[in-house]
Every structure is written in structure tokens, then in C-alpha cells.
XYZ file of C-alpha atoms in Angstrom:
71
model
C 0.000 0.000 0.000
C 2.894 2.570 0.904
C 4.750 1.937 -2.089
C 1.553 2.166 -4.214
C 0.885 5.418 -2.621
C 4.691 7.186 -3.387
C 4.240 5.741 -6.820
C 1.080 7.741 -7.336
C 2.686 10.715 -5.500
C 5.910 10.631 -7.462
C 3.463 10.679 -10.772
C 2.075 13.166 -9.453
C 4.821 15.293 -8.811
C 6.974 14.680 -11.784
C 3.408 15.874 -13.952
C 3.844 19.147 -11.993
C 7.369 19.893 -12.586
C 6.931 18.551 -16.472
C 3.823 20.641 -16.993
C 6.152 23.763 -15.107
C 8.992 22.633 -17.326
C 7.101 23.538 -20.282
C 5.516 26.585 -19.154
C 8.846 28.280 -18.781
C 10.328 26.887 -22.080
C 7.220 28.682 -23.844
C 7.931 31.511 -21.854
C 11.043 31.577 -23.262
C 10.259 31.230 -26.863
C 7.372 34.360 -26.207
C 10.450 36.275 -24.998
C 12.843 35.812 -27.327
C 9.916 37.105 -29.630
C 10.063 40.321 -27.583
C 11.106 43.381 -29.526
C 11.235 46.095 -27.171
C 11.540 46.250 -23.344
C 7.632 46.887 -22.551
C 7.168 44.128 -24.578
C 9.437 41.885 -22.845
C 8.234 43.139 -19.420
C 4.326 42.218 -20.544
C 5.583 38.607 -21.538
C 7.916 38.108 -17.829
C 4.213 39.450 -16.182
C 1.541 37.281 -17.935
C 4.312 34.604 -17.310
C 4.376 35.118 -13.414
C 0.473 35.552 -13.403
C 0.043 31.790 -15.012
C 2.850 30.258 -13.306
C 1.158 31.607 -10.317
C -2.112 30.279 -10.977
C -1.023 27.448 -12.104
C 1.049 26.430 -9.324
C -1.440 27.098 -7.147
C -4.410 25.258 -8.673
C -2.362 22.296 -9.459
C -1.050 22.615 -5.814
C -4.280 21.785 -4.590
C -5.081 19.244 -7.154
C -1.897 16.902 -5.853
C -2.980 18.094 -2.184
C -6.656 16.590 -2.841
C -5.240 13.472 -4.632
C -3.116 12.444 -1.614
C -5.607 12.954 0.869
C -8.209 10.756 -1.145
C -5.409 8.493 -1.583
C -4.918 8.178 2.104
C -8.167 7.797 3.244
């Protein structure tokens, strides 16, 4: 049962950090896009806003899962 449970939280967790992964390497392809400084400084703030989000919503999605998991 333990070992069932850190399999499901290690899937869990490497989904996050993929799914982050890829946020920031499209981040980086919007930025090198950029052609002026207002530009760039509109692409670093919708970037923070969804990483922010994001982390946060999927936060409580893994958060849920293990509880459920536990009961």
C-alpha cells in the first residue's frame, strides 16, 4: 500500500514539474519574440500571473489526490 501510494505521489509530482517545465520553455520562446523592453516586461508578467495560478491550482489538485489516496 505505501509503495503504491509514493508511486502515485511521485506521478504526481513529476506531472507538476513537467507541466512547469514547459511553461517556462514557452515563456522563453514568447520572450525571445520580444522586440522592445515593454514588450518583454508584458511577456515576464503574464508569465508570473500563469505560473502563479497554475502552481497554485495544481497545488491543490496533488494536495486533494493524496488525501483521497490516504483515506
Amino acid at each position: 500500500m505505501q509503495r503504491k501510494m509514493s508511486a502515485v505521489a511521485a506521478k504526481e509530482v513529476l506531472g507538476f514539474a513537467a507541466s512547469r517545465l514547459q511553461d517556462q520553455a514557452d515563456y522563453l520562446t514568447s520572450l525571445a519574440g520580444c522586440t522592445s523592453s515593454s514588450e518583454a516586461l508584458k511577456c515576464q508578467w503574464d508569465f508570473a500571473q500563469r505560473s502563479w495560478s497554475k502552481s497554485l491550482i495544481d497545488g491543490w489538485k496533488m494536495f486533494d489526490s493524496f488525501n483521497a489516496k490516504r483515506q
